[in-house]
Protein backbone atom coordinates (compact mmCIF):
# COMPACT_ATOMS: atom_id res chain seq x y z
CA UNK A 1 0.00 0.00 0.00
CA UNK A 2 1.24 3.49 -0.82
CA UNK A 3 2.49 5.15 2.34
CA UNK A 4 1.39 8.55 3.63
CA UNK A 5 4.33 10.54 2.28
CA UNK A 6 3.98 9.07 -1.18
CA UNK A 7 0.27 9.93 -1.26
CA UNK A 8 0.98 13.50 -0.30
CA UNK A 9 3.64 13.74 -2.99
CA UNK A 10 1.06 12.49 -5.48
CA UNK A 11 -1.30 15.28 -4.40
CA UNK A 12 1.38 17.91 -4.95
CA UNK A 13 2.35 16.48 -8.32
CA UNK A 14 -1.25 16.42 -9.49
CA UNK A 15 -1.83 19.98 -8.35
CA UNK A 16 1.38 21.22 -9.96
CA UNK A 17 0.62 19.46 -13.23
CA UNK A 18 -2.86 20.91 -13.42
CA UNK A 19 -1.55 24.33 -12.46
CA UNK A 20 0.97 24.25 -15.29
CA UNK A 21 -1.80 23.60 -17.80
CA UNK A 22 -3.49 26.86 -16.92
CA UNK A 23 -2.24 29.98 -18.64
CA UNK A 24 -3.32 32.16 -15.75
CA UNK A 25 0.12 32.82 -14.34
CA UNK A 26 1.36 34.21 -17.66
CA UNK A 27 -0.91 37.17 -17.02
CA UNK A 28 -0.46 37.40 -13.25
CA UNK A 29 3.07 38.76 -13.21
CA UNK A 30 4.88 35.57 -12.27
CA UNK A 31 2.25 34.17 -9.96
CA UNK A 32 1.86 36.83 -7.31
CA UNK A 33 -1.38 38.78 -7.30
CA UNK A 34 -0.81 42.53 -7.57
CA UNK A 35 -2.93 43.94 -4.78
CA UNK A 36 -3.94 47.56 -4.58
CA UNK A 37 -4.57 47.77 -0.85
CA UNK A 38 -7.05 50.20 0.61
CA UNK A 39 -5.73 51.41 3.96
CA UNK A 40 -8.10 52.34 6.77
CA UNK A 41 -6.83 55.62 8.24
CA UNK A 42 -7.51 56.37 11.86
CA UNK A 43 -8.32 59.98 12.71
CA UNK A 44 -6.07 61.72 15.20
CA UNK A 45 -6.58 64.72 17.46
CA UNK A 46 -4.86 68.13 17.21
CA UNK A 47 -2.64 69.42 20.00
CA UNK A 48 -3.11 73.10 19.00
CA UNK A 49 -5.41 74.64 21.65
CA UNK A 50 -6.39 77.47 19.25
CA UNK A 51 -8.18 75.05 16.97
CA UNK A 52 -11.63 73.63 17.52
CA UNK A 53 -11.64 70.09 18.92
CA UNK A 54 -11.72 67.39 16.29
CA UNK A 55 -14.87 65.27 16.56
CA UNK A 56 -14.21 61.71 17.63
CA UNK A 57 -15.16 59.52 14.67
CA UNK A 58 -17.19 56.36 14.92
CA UNK A 59 -15.88 52.99 13.82
CA UNK A 60 -14.02 53.15 10.54
CA UNK A 61 -16.07 51.74 7.65
CA UNK A 62 -15.01 48.41 6.28
CA UNK A 63 -13.40 48.82 2.87
CA UNK A 64 -15.08 47.04 -0.01
CA UNK A 65 -13.69 43.71 -1.12
CA UNK A 66 -10.82 43.78 -3.58
CA UNK A 67 -9.73 41.00 -5.91
CA UNK A 68 -7.40 39.47 -3.32
CA UNK A 69 -10.21 39.33 -0.76
CA UNK A 70 -12.48 37.55 -3.22
CA UNK A 71 -9.85 34.98 -4.17
CA UNK A 72 -8.93 34.42 -0.52
CA UNK A 73 -12.57 33.91 0.35
CA UNK A 74 -12.68 31.28 -2.38
CA UNK A 75 -9.46 29.74 -1.03
CA UNK A 76 -11.06 29.26 2.40
CA UNK A 77 -13.89 27.29 0.78
CA UNK A 78 -11.45 25.29 -1.33
CA UNK A 79 -9.49 24.29 1.79
CA UNK A 80 -12.74 22.90 3.21
CA UNK A 81 -13.74 20.98 0.10
CA UNK A 82 -10.24 19.71 -0.65
CA UNK A 83 -9.72 18.35 2.86
CA UNK A 84 -13.12 16.63 2.87
CA UNK A 85 -12.61 14.95 -0.49
CA UNK A 86 -8.95 14.10 0.15
CA UNK A 87 -9.76 12.31 3.39
CA UNK A 88 -12.86 10.62 1.95
CA UNK A 89 -10.99 9.37 -1.11
CA UNK A 90 -7.38 8.83 -0.06
CA UNK A 91 -7.60 8.70 3.73
CA UNK A 92 -5.15 11.59 4.24
CA UNK A 93 -5.36 15.37 4.17
CA UNK A 94 -3.47 18.01 2.23
CA UNK A 95 0.30 18.31 2.32
CA UNK A 96 1.55 20.78 4.94
CA UNK A 97 3.10 22.88 2.15
CA UNK A 98 -0.43 23.76 0.95
CA UNK A 99 -1.65 25.06 4.31
CA UNK A 100 0.58 28.03 5.18
CA UNK A 101 -0.14 31.72 4.64
CA UNK A 102 -1.32 34.87 6.36
CA UNK A 103 -3.58 34.64 9.37
CA UNK A 104 -3.80 31.86 11.92
CA UNK A 105 -3.24 28.40 10.50
CA UNK A 106 -5.57 25.79 11.92
CA UNK A 107 -5.83 22.03 11.92
CA UNK A 108 -8.49 19.64 10.69
CA UNK A 109 -10.89 17.87 13.02
CA UNK A 110 -12.25 14.64 11.57
CA UNK A 111 -11.84 13.06 8.17
CA UNK A 112 -11.65 9.39 7.20
CA UNK A 113 -11.47 7.24 4.11
CA UNK A 114 -14.85 6.06 2.85
CA UNK A 115 -15.19 2.27 2.35
CA UNK A 116 -16.72 2.74 -1.09
CA UNK A 117 -18.74 -0.17 -2.41
CA UNK A 118 -19.86 1.41 -5.67
CA UNK A 119 -16.84 1.79 -8.00
CA UNK A 120 -18.56 4.61 -9.87
CA UNK A 121 -18.98 6.68 -6.72
CA UNK A 122 -15.36 5.93 -5.78
CA UNK A 123 -14.08 7.17 -9.15
CA UNK A 124 -16.24 10.29 -9.04
CA UNK A 125 -14.93 11.06 -5.56
CA UNK A 126 -11.34 10.57 -6.70
CA UNK A 127 -11.77 12.89 -9.68
CA UNK A 128 -13.38 15.64 -7.59
CA UNK A 129 -10.69 15.30 -4.91
CA UNK A 130 -7.93 15.83 -7.47
CA UNK A 131 -9.70 18.93 -8.82
CA UNK A 132 -10.20 20.43 -5.36
CA UNK A 133 -6.57 19.90 -4.40
CA UNK A 134 -5.57 21.57 -7.66
CA UNK A 135 -7.86 24.52 -6.90
CA UNK A 136 -6.09 25.09 -3.58
CA UNK A 137 -2.65 25.01 -5.23
CA UNK A 138 -3.80 27.26 -8.06
CA UNK A 139 -5.34 29.96 -5.85
CA UNK A 140 -2.34 29.92 -3.50
CA UNK A 141 0.02 30.45 -6.43
CA UNK A 142 -2.15 33.21 -7.88
CA UNK A 143 -2.29 35.05 -4.55
CA UNK A 144 1.39 34.59 -3.76
CA UNK A 145 2.35 36.06 -0.40
CA UNK A 146 -1.22 37.34 0.07
CA UNK A 147 -2.65 33.82 0.30
CA UNK A 148 -4.31 33.04 3.61
CA UNK A 149 -3.44 29.99 5.64
CA UNK A 150 -5.92 27.20 6.09
CA UNK A 151 -8.15 28.08 9.05
CA UNK A 152 -9.30 25.52 11.58
CA UNK A 153 -11.74 23.11 9.92
CA UNK A 154 -14.27 20.69 11.34
CA UNK A 155 -15.17 17.92 8.91
CA UNK A 156 -16.11 15.43 11.61
CA UNK A 157 -19.19 13.46 12.53
CA UNK A 158 -18.40 13.68 16.23
CA UNK A 159 -20.55 11.84 18.75
CA UNK A 160 -24.08 12.15 20.07
CA UNK A 161 -22.80 14.09 23.07
CA UNK A 162 -20.18 16.11 21.17
CA UNK A 163 -21.49 16.46 17.63
CA UNK A 164 -19.19 17.48 14.80
CA UNK A 165 -20.09 19.90 12.02
CA UNK A 166 -21.59 17.24 9.75
CA UNK A 167 -23.84 15.96 12.52
CA UNK A 168 -24.90 19.49 13.46
CA UNK A 169 -25.79 20.19 9.83
CA UNK A 170 -27.70 16.92 9.50
CA UNK A 171 -29.59 17.52 12.73
CA UNK A 172 -30.55 21.05 11.64
CA UNK A 173 -31.83 19.64 8.35
CA UNK A 174 -33.74 16.81 10.04
CA UNK A 175 -31.69 14.16 8.23
CA UNK A 176 -30.95 12.59 11.62
CA UNK A 177 -32.89 13.09 14.88
CA UNK A 178 -31.85 15.61 17.53
CA UNK A 179 -29.58 13.08 19.22
CA UNK A 180 -28.47 11.28 16.07
CA UNK A 181 -25.04 11.23 14.44
CA UNK A 182 -24.36 11.70 10.73
CA UNK A 183 -21.08 10.23 9.48
CA UNK A 184 -20.35 11.20 5.85
CA UNK A 185 -17.52 8.65 5.74
CA UNK A 186 -19.66 5.65 6.70
CA UNK A 187 -20.72 4.53 3.22
CA UNK A 188 -21.35 5.66 -0.35
CA UNK A 189 -24.75 7.24 0.27
CA UNK A 190 -23.60 9.11 3.37
CA UNK A 191 -20.62 10.44 1.44
CA UNK A 192 -22.88 11.70 -1.35
CA UNK A 193 -25.08 13.58 1.11
CA UNK A 194 -22.02 15.07 2.80
CA UNK A 195 -20.69 16.24 -0.56
CA UNK A 196 -24.12 17.64 -1.44
CA UNK A 197 -23.97 19.94 1.60
CA UNK A 198 -20.95 21.71 0.04
CA UNK A 199 -21.29 21.53 -3.72
CA UNK A 200 -24.25 23.81 -4.42
CA UNK A 201 -22.84 26.35 -1.95
CA UNK A 202 -19.54 26.48 -3.85
CA UNK A 203 -21.26 27.14 -7.18
CA UNK A 204 -23.42 29.96 -5.84
CA UNK A 205 -20.47 31.46 -3.95
CA UNK A 206 -18.29 31.69 -7.06
CA UNK A 207 -21.14 33.16 -9.08
CA UNK A 208 -21.78 35.78 -6.41
CA UNK A 209 -18.08 36.57 -6.13
CA UNK A 210 -17.66 37.03 -9.88
CA UNK A 211 -19.42 40.40 -9.76
CA UNK A 212 -16.84 41.62 -7.22
CA UNK A 213 -13.73 40.84 -9.31
CA UNK A 214 -12.33 43.80 -11.24
CA UNK A 215 -9.40 42.20 -13.06
CA UNK A 216 -10.57 40.29 -16.14
CA UNK A 217 -7.75 37.78 -15.92
CA UNK A 218 -8.69 36.88 -12.35
CA UNK A 219 -12.34 36.83 -13.39
CA UNK A 220 -11.54 34.29 -16.10
CA UNK A 221 -9.66 32.16 -13.60
CA UNK A 222 -12.58 32.28 -11.15
CA UNK A 223 -14.96 31.42 -13.98
CA UNK A 224 -12.86 28.34 -14.73
CA UNK A 225 -13.14 27.16 -11.13
CA UNK A 226 -16.86 27.99 -11.11
CA UNK A 227 -17.35 25.77 -14.16
CA UNK A 228 -15.47 22.91 -12.48
CA UNK A 229 -17.52 23.31 -9.30
CA UNK A 230 -20.71 23.28 -11.36
CA UNK A 231 -19.67 20.02 -13.00
CA UNK A 232 -19.00 18.57 -9.54
CA UNK A 233 -22.37 19.73 -8.20
CA UNK A 234 -24.21 18.36 -11.22
CA UNK A 235 -22.42 15.05 -10.84
CA UNK A 236 -23.31 14.70 -7.15
CA UNK A 237 -26.92 15.74 -7.78
CA UNK A 238 -27.23 13.29 -10.69
CA UNK A 239 -26.00 10.26 -8.81
CA UNK A 240 -28.07 11.16 -5.75
CA UNK A 241 -31.17 11.33 -7.94
CA UNK A 242 -30.32 8.02 -9.65
CA UNK A 243 -29.75 6.25 -6.35
CA UNK A 244 -32.83 7.94 -4.93
CA UNK A 245 -35.02 6.10 -7.42
CA UNK A 246 -34.41 2.91 -5.46
CA UNK A 247 -33.66 4.59 -2.10
CA UNK A 248 -36.26 7.36 -1.69
CA UNK A 249 -34.77 8.42 1.63
CA UNK A 250 -31.83 9.89 -0.32
CA UNK A 251 -34.13 12.21 -2.26
CA UNK A 252 -35.88 13.19 0.95
CA UNK A 253 -32.58 13.91 2.72
CA UNK A 254 -31.34 16.01 -0.20
CA UNK A 255 -34.52 18.07 -0.06
CA UNK A 256 -34.11 18.55 3.69
CA UNK A 257 -30.51 19.71 3.23
CA UNK A 258 -31.65 22.17 0.56
CA UNK A 259 -34.34 23.56 2.86
CA UNK A 260 -31.81 23.91 5.68
CA UNK A 261 -29.44 25.90 3.45
CA UNK A 262 -32.35 28.11 2.45
CA UNK A 263 -33.19 28.78 6.08
CA UNK A 264 -29.65 29.99 6.70
CA UNK A 265 -29.05 32.19 3.66
CA UNK A 266 -31.96 34.60 4.08
CA UNK A 267 -35.61 34.99 3.22
CA UNK A 268 -35.25 34.43 -0.52
CA UNK A 269 -35.71 30.94 -1.94
CA UNK A 270 -32.46 30.30 -3.84
CA UNK A 271 -31.90 26.64 -3.12
CA UNK A 272 -33.50 23.57 -4.64
CA UNK A 273 -33.48 19.85 -4.01
CA UNK A 274 -32.79 17.18 -6.60
CA UNK A 275 -36.47 16.73 -7.50
CA UNK A 276 -39.41 18.99 -8.18
CA UNK A 277 -42.79 18.76 -6.49
CA UNK A 278 -43.11 15.37 -8.15
CA UNK A 279 -40.43 13.21 -6.50
CA UNK A 280 -39.99 11.25 -9.73
CA UNK A 281 -39.11 14.33 -11.79
CA UNK A 282 -35.43 15.26 -11.70
CA UNK A 283 -34.08 18.70 -10.84
CA UNK A 284 -30.39 18.24 -11.56
CA UNK A 285 -29.68 21.90 -12.34
CA UNK A 286 -31.11 24.34 -9.76
CA UNK A 287 -31.97 27.53 -11.69
CA UNK A 288 -34.27 30.52 -11.63
CA UNK A 289 -37.07 31.18 -14.13
CA UNK A 290 -34.48 32.28 -16.70
CA UNK A 291 -32.47 29.07 -16.40
CA UNK A 292 -29.68 30.86 -14.52
CA UNK A 293 -27.80 29.52 -11.52
CA UNK A 294 -28.25 31.42 -8.28
CA UNK A 295 -25.72 33.70 -6.59
CA UNK A 296 -24.88 33.97 -2.91
CA UNK A 297 -23.17 36.83 -1.14
CA UNK A 298 -20.24 36.50 1.24
CA UNK A 299 -22.62 36.82 4.19
CA UNK A 300 -24.98 34.14 2.88
CA UNK A 301 -22.16 31.66 2.28
CA UNK A 302 -20.73 32.30 5.74
CA UNK A 303 -24.13 31.67 7.29
CA UNK A 304 -24.32 28.23 5.67
CA UNK A 305 -20.80 27.05 6.48
CA UNK A 306 -21.04 28.47 10.02
CA UNK A 307 -24.51 26.87 10.43
CA UNK A 308 -26.02 30.08 11.74
CA UNK A 309 -28.24 32.85 10.38
CA UNK A 310 -26.72 35.48 12.67
CA UNK A 311 -23.65 37.69 12.24
CA UNK A 312 -21.70 35.42 14.58
CA UNK A 313 -18.18 34.74 13.31
CA UNK A 314 -17.16 31.10 13.35
CA UNK A 315 -18.93 27.83 13.93
CA UNK A 316 -19.94 24.77 11.98
CA UNK A 317 -17.29 23.77 9.46
CA UNK A 318 -15.09 26.79 10.36
CA UNK A 319 -14.97 26.76 14.19
CA UNK A 320 -12.90 29.96 14.42
CA UNK A 321 -14.15 31.63 11.25
CA UNK A 322 -12.63 31.98 7.82
CA UNK A 323 -9.13 33.36 7.59
CA UNK A 324 -9.57 36.66 5.79
CA UNK A 325 -11.29 40.04 5.75
CA UNK A 326 -14.65 38.83 4.44
CA UNK A 327 -15.74 38.08 8.02
CA UNK A 328 -15.44 41.78 8.84
CA UNK A 329 -17.78 42.60 5.99
CA UNK A 330 -20.21 39.95 7.10
CA UNK A 331 -20.38 41.14 10.69
CA UNK A 332 -20.74 44.77 9.57
CA UNK A 333 -23.72 43.89 7.39
CA UNK A 334 -21.91 44.82 4.16
CA UNK A 335 -22.42 42.70 1.07
CA UNK A 336 -25.26 40.87 2.84
Coordinates of C-alpha atoms in Angstrom, one line a residue:
X1 CA 0.0 0.0 0.0
X2 CA 1.2 3.5 -0.8
X3 CA 2.5 5.2 2.3
X4 CA 1.4 8.5 3.6
X5 CA 4.3 10.5 2.3
X6 CA 4.0 9.1 -1.2
X7 CA 0.3 9.9 -1.3
X8 CA 1.0 13.5 -0.3
X9 CA 3.6 13.7 -3.0
X10 CA 1.1 12.5 -5.5
X11 CA -1.3 15.3 -4.4
X12 CA 1.4 17.9 -5.0
X13 CA 2.4 16.5 -8.3
X14 CA -1.3 16.4 -9.5
X15 CA -1.8 20.0 -8.3
X16 CA 1.4 21.2 -10.0
X17 CA 0.6 19.5 -13.2
X18 CA -2.9 20.9 -13.4
X19 CA -1.6 24.3 -12.5
X20 CA 1.0 24.3 -15.3
X21 CA -1.8 23.6 -17.8
X22 CA -3.5 26.9 -16.9
X23 CA -2.2 30.0 -18.6
X24 CA -3.3 32.2 -15.7
X25 CA 0.1 32.8 -14.3
X26 CA 1.4 34.2 -17.7
X27 CA -0.9 37.2 -17.0
X28 CA -0.5 37.4 -13.2
X29 CA 3.1 38.8 -13.2
X30 CA 4.9 35.6 -12.3
X31 CA 2.3 34.2 -10.0
X32 CA 1.9 36.8 -7.3
X33 CA -1.4 38.8 -7.3
X34 CA -0.8 42.5 -7.6
X35 CA -2.9 43.9 -4.8
X36 CA -3.9 47.6 -4.6
X37 CA -4.6 47.8 -0.9
X38 CA -7.0 50.2 0.6
X39 CA -5.7 51.4 4.0
X40 CA -8.1 52.3 6.8
X41 CA -6.8 55.6 8.2
X42 CA -7.5 56.4 11.9
X43 CA -8.3 60.0 12.7
X44 CA -6.1 61.7 15.2
X45 CA -6.6 64.7 17.5
X46 CA -4.9 68.1 17.2
X47 CA -2.6 69.4 20.0
X48 CA -3.1 73.1 19.0
X49 CA -5.4 74.6 21.7
X50 CA -6.4 77.5 19.2
X51 CA -8.2 75.1 17.0
X52 CA -11.6 73.6 17.5
X53 CA -11.6 70.1 18.9
X54 CA -11.7 67.4 16.3
X55 CA -14.9 65.3 16.6
X56 CA -14.2 61.7 17.6
X57 CA -15.2 59.5 14.7
X58 CA -17.2 56.4 14.9
X59 CA -15.9 53.0 13.8
X60 CA -14.0 53.2 10.5
X61 CA -16.1 51.7 7.7
X62 CA -15.0 48.4 6.3
X63 CA -13.4 48.8 2.9
X64 CA -15.1 47.0 0.0
X65 CA -13.7 43.7 -1.1
X66 CA -10.8 43.8 -3.6
X67 CA -9.7 41.0 -5.9
X68 CA -7.4 39.5 -3.3
X69 CA -10.2 39.3 -0.8
X70 CA -12.5 37.6 -3.2
X71 CA -9.8 35.0 -4.2
X72 CA -8.9 34.4 -0.5
X73 CA -12.6 33.9 0.4
X74 CA -12.7 31.3 -2.4
X75 CA -9.5 29.7 -1.0
X76 CA -11.1 29.3 2.4
X77 CA -13.9 27.3 0.8
X78 CA -11.4 25.3 -1.3
X79 CA -9.5 24.3 1.8
X80 CA -12.7 22.9 3.2
X81 CA -13.7 21.0 0.1
X82 CA -10.2 19.7 -0.7
X83 CA -9.7 18.3 2.9
X84 CA -13.1 16.6 2.9
X85 CA -12.6 15.0 -0.5
X86 CA -9.0 14.1 0.1
X87 CA -9.8 12.3 3.4
X88 CA -12.9 10.6 2.0
X89 CA -11.0 9.4 -1.1
X90 CA -7.4 8.8 -0.1
X91 CA -7.6 8.7 3.7
X92 CA -5.1 11.6 4.2
X93 CA -5.4 15.4 4.2
X94 CA -3.5 18.0 2.2
X95 CA 0.3 18.3 2.3
X96 CA 1.5 20.8 4.9
X97 CA 3.1 22.9 2.2
X98 CA -0.4 23.8 1.0
X99 CA -1.6 25.1 4.3
X100 CA 0.6 28.0 5.2
X101 CA -0.1 31.7 4.6
X102 CA -1.3 34.9 6.4
X103 CA -3.6 34.6 9.4
X104 CA -3.8 31.9 11.9
X105 CA -3.2 28.4 10.5
X106 CA -5.6 25.8 11.9
X107 CA -5.8 22.0 11.9
X108 CA -8.5 19.6 10.7
X109 CA -10.9 17.9 13.0
X110 CA -12.3 14.6 11.6
X111 CA -11.8 13.1 8.2
X112 CA -11.6 9.4 7.2
X113 CA -11.5 7.2 4.1
X114 CA -14.9 6.1 2.9
X115 CA -15.2 2.3 2.3
X116 CA -16.7 2.7 -1.1
X117 CA -18.7 -0.2 -2.4
X118 CA -19.9 1.4 -5.7
X119 CA -16.8 1.8 -8.0
X120 CA -18.6 4.6 -9.9
X121 CA -19.0 6.7 -6.7
X122 CA -15.4 5.9 -5.8
X123 CA -14.1 7.2 -9.2
X124 CA -16.2 10.3 -9.0
X125 CA -14.9 11.1 -5.6
X126 CA -11.3 10.6 -6.7
X127 CA -11.8 12.9 -9.7
X128 CA -13.4 15.6 -7.6
X129 CA -10.7 15.3 -4.9
X130 CA -7.9 15.8 -7.5
X131 CA -9.7 18.9 -8.8
X132 CA -10.2 20.4 -5.4
X133 CA -6.6 19.9 -4.4
X134 CA -5.6 21.6 -7.7
X135 CA -7.9 24.5 -6.9
X136 CA -6.1 25.1 -3.6
X137 CA -2.7 25.0 -5.2
X138 CA -3.8 27.3 -8.1
X139 CA -5.3 30.0 -5.9
X140 CA -2.3 29.9 -3.5
X141 CA 0.0 30.5 -6.4
X142 CA -2.2 33.2 -7.9
X143 CA -2.3 35.0 -4.6
X144 CA 1.4 34.6 -3.8
X145 CA 2.3 36.1 -0.4
X146 CA -1.2 37.3 0.1
X147 CA -2.6 33.8 0.3
X148 CA -4.3 33.0 3.6
X149 CA -3.4 30.0 5.6
X150 CA -5.9 27.2 6.1
X151 CA -8.1 28.1 9.1
X152 CA -9.3 25.5 11.6
X153 CA -11.7 23.1 9.9
X154 CA -14.3 20.7 11.3
X155 CA -15.2 17.9 8.9
X156 CA -16.1 15.4 11.6
X157 CA -19.2 13.5 12.5
X158 CA -18.4 13.7 16.2
X159 CA -20.5 11.8 18.8
X160 CA -24.1 12.1 20.1
X161 CA -22.8 14.1 23.1
X162 CA -20.2 16.1 21.2
X163 CA -21.5 16.5 17.6
X164 CA -19.2 17.5 14.8
X165 CA -20.1 19.9 12.0
X166 CA -21.6 17.2 9.8
X167 CA -23.8 16.0 12.5
X168 CA -24.9 19.5 13.5
X169 CA -25.8 20.2 9.8
X170 CA -27.7 16.9 9.5
X171 CA -29.6 17.5 12.7
X172 CA -30.5 21.0 11.6
X173 CA -31.8 19.6 8.4
X174 CA -33.7 16.8 10.0
X175 CA -31.7 14.2 8.2
X176 CA -30.9 12.6 11.6
X177 CA -32.9 13.1 14.9
X178 CA -31.9 15.6 17.5
X179 CA -29.6 13.1 19.2
X180 CA -28.5 11.3 16.1
X181 CA -25.0 11.2 14.4
X182 CA -24.4 11.7 10.7
X183 CA -21.1 10.2 9.5
X184 CA -20.4 11.2 5.9
X185 CA -17.5 8.7 5.7
X186 CA -19.7 5.7 6.7
X187 CA -20.7 4.5 3.2
X188 CA -21.4 5.7 -0.4
X189 CA -24.8 7.2 0.3
X190 CA -23.6 9.1 3.4
X191 CA -20.6 10.4 1.4
X192 CA -22.9 11.7 -1.4
X193 CA -25.1 13.6 1.1
X194 CA -22.0 15.1 2.8
X195 CA -20.7 16.2 -0.6
X196 CA -24.1 17.6 -1.4
X197 CA -24.0 19.9 1.6
X198 CA -21.0 21.7 0.0
X199 CA -21.3 21.5 -3.7
X200 CA -24.2 23.8 -4.4
X201 CA -22.8 26.3 -2.0
X202 CA -19.5 26.5 -3.9
X203 CA -21.3 27.1 -7.2
X204 CA -23.4 30.0 -5.8
X205 CA -20.5 31.5 -3.9
X206 CA -18.3 31.7 -7.1
X207 CA -21.1 33.2 -9.1
X208 CA -21.8 35.8 -6.4
X209 CA -18.1 36.6 -6.1
X210 CA -17.7 37.0 -9.9
X211 CA -19.4 40.4 -9.8
X212 CA -16.8 41.6 -7.2
X213 CA -13.7 40.8 -9.3
X214 CA -12.3 43.8 -11.2
X215 CA -9.4 42.2 -13.1
X216 CA -10.6 40.3 -16.1
X217 CA -7.8 37.8 -15.9
X218 CA -8.7 36.9 -12.4
X219 CA -12.3 36.8 -13.4
X220 CA -11.5 34.3 -16.1
X221 CA -9.7 32.2 -13.6
X222 CA -12.6 32.3 -11.2
X223 CA -15.0 31.4 -14.0
X224 CA -12.9 28.3 -14.7
X225 CA -13.1 27.2 -11.1
X226 CA -16.9 28.0 -11.1
X227 CA -17.4 25.8 -14.2
X228 CA -15.5 22.9 -12.5
X229 CA -17.5 23.3 -9.3
X230 CA -20.7 23.3 -11.4
X231 CA -19.7 20.0 -13.0
X232 CA -19.0 18.6 -9.5
X233 CA -22.4 19.7 -8.2
X234 CA -24.2 18.4 -11.2
X235 CA -22.4 15.0 -10.8
X236 CA -23.3 14.7 -7.2
X237 CA -26.9 15.7 -7.8
X238 CA -27.2 13.3 -10.7
X239 CA -26.0 10.3 -8.8
X240 CA -28.1 11.2 -5.8
X241 CA -31.2 11.3 -7.9
X242 CA -30.3 8.0 -9.6
X243 CA -29.8 6.3 -6.3
X244 CA -32.8 7.9 -4.9
X245 CA -35.0 6.1 -7.4
X246 CA -34.4 2.9 -5.5
X247 CA -33.7 4.6 -2.1
X248 CA -36.3 7.4 -1.7
X249 CA -34.8 8.4 1.6
X250 CA -31.8 9.9 -0.3
X251 CA -34.1 12.2 -2.3
X252 CA -35.9 13.2 0.9
X253 CA -32.6 13.9 2.7
X254 CA -31.3 16.0 -0.2
X255 CA -34.5 18.1 -0.1
X256 CA -34.1 18.5 3.7
X257 CA -30.5 19.7 3.2
X258 CA -31.6 22.2 0.6
X259 CA -34.3 23.6 2.9
X260 CA -31.8 23.9 5.7
X261 CA -29.4 25.9 3.5
X262 CA -32.3 28.1 2.5
X263 CA -33.2 28.8 6.1
X264 CA -29.6 30.0 6.7
X265 CA -29.1 32.2 3.7
X266 CA -32.0 34.6 4.1
X267 CA -35.6 35.0 3.2
X268 CA -35.3 34.4 -0.5
X269 CA -35.7 30.9 -1.9
X270 CA -32.5 30.3 -3.8
X271 CA -31.9 26.6 -3.1
X272 CA -33.5 23.6 -4.6
X273 CA -33.5 19.8 -4.0
X274 CA -32.8 17.2 -6.6
X275 CA -36.5 16.7 -7.5
X276 CA -39.4 19.0 -8.2
X277 CA -42.8 18.8 -6.5
X278 CA -43.1 15.4 -8.2
X279 CA -40.4 13.2 -6.5
X280 CA -40.0 11.2 -9.7
X281 CA -39.1 14.3 -11.8
X282 CA -35.4 15.3 -11.7
X283 CA -34.1 18.7 -10.8
X284 CA -30.4 18.2 -11.6
X285 CA -29.7 21.9 -12.3
X286 CA -31.1 24.3 -9.8
X287 CA -32.0 27.5 -11.7
X288 CA -34.3 30.5 -11.6
X289 CA -37.1 31.2 -14.1
X290 CA -34.5 32.3 -16.7
X291 CA -32.5 29.1 -16.4
X292 CA -29.7 30.9 -14.5
X293 CA -27.8 29.5 -11.5
X294 CA -28.2 31.4 -8.3
X295 CA -25.7 33.7 -6.6
X296 CA -24.9 34.0 -2.9
X297 CA -23.2 36.8 -1.1
X298 CA -20.2 36.5 1.2
X299 CA -22.6 36.8 4.2
X300 CA -25.0 34.1 2.9
X301 CA -22.2 31.7 2.3
X302 CA -20.7 32.3 5.7
X303 CA -24.1 31.7 7.3
X304 CA -24.3 28.2 5.7
X305 CA -20.8 27.1 6.5
X306 CA -21.0 28.5 10.0
X307 CA -24.5 26.9 10.4
X308 CA -26.0 30.1 11.7
X309 CA -28.2 32.8 10.4
X310 CA -26.7 35.5 12.7
X311 CA -23.6 37.7 12.2
X312 CA -21.7 35.4 14.6
X313 CA -18.2 34.7 13.3
X314 CA -17.2 31.1 13.3
X315 CA -18.9 27.8 13.9
X316 CA -19.9 24.8 12.0
X317 CA -17.3 23.8 9.5
X318 CA -15.1 26.8 10.4
X319 CA -15.0 26.8 14.2
X320 CA -12.9 30.0 14.4
X321 CA -14.1 31.6 11.3
X322 CA -12.6 32.0 7.8
X323 CA -9.1 33.4 7.6
X324 CA -9.6 36.7 5.8
X325 CA -11.3 40.0 5.7
X326 CA -14.6 38.8 4.4
X327 CA -15.7 38.1 8.0
X328 CA -15.4 41.8 8.8
X329 CA -17.8 42.6 6.0
X330 CA -20.2 39.9 7.1
X331 CA -20.4 41.1 10.7
X332 CA -20.7 44.8 9.6
X333 CA -23.7 43.9 7.4
X334 CA -21.9 44.8 4.2
X335 CA -22.4 42.7 1.1
X336 CA -25.3 40.9 2.8

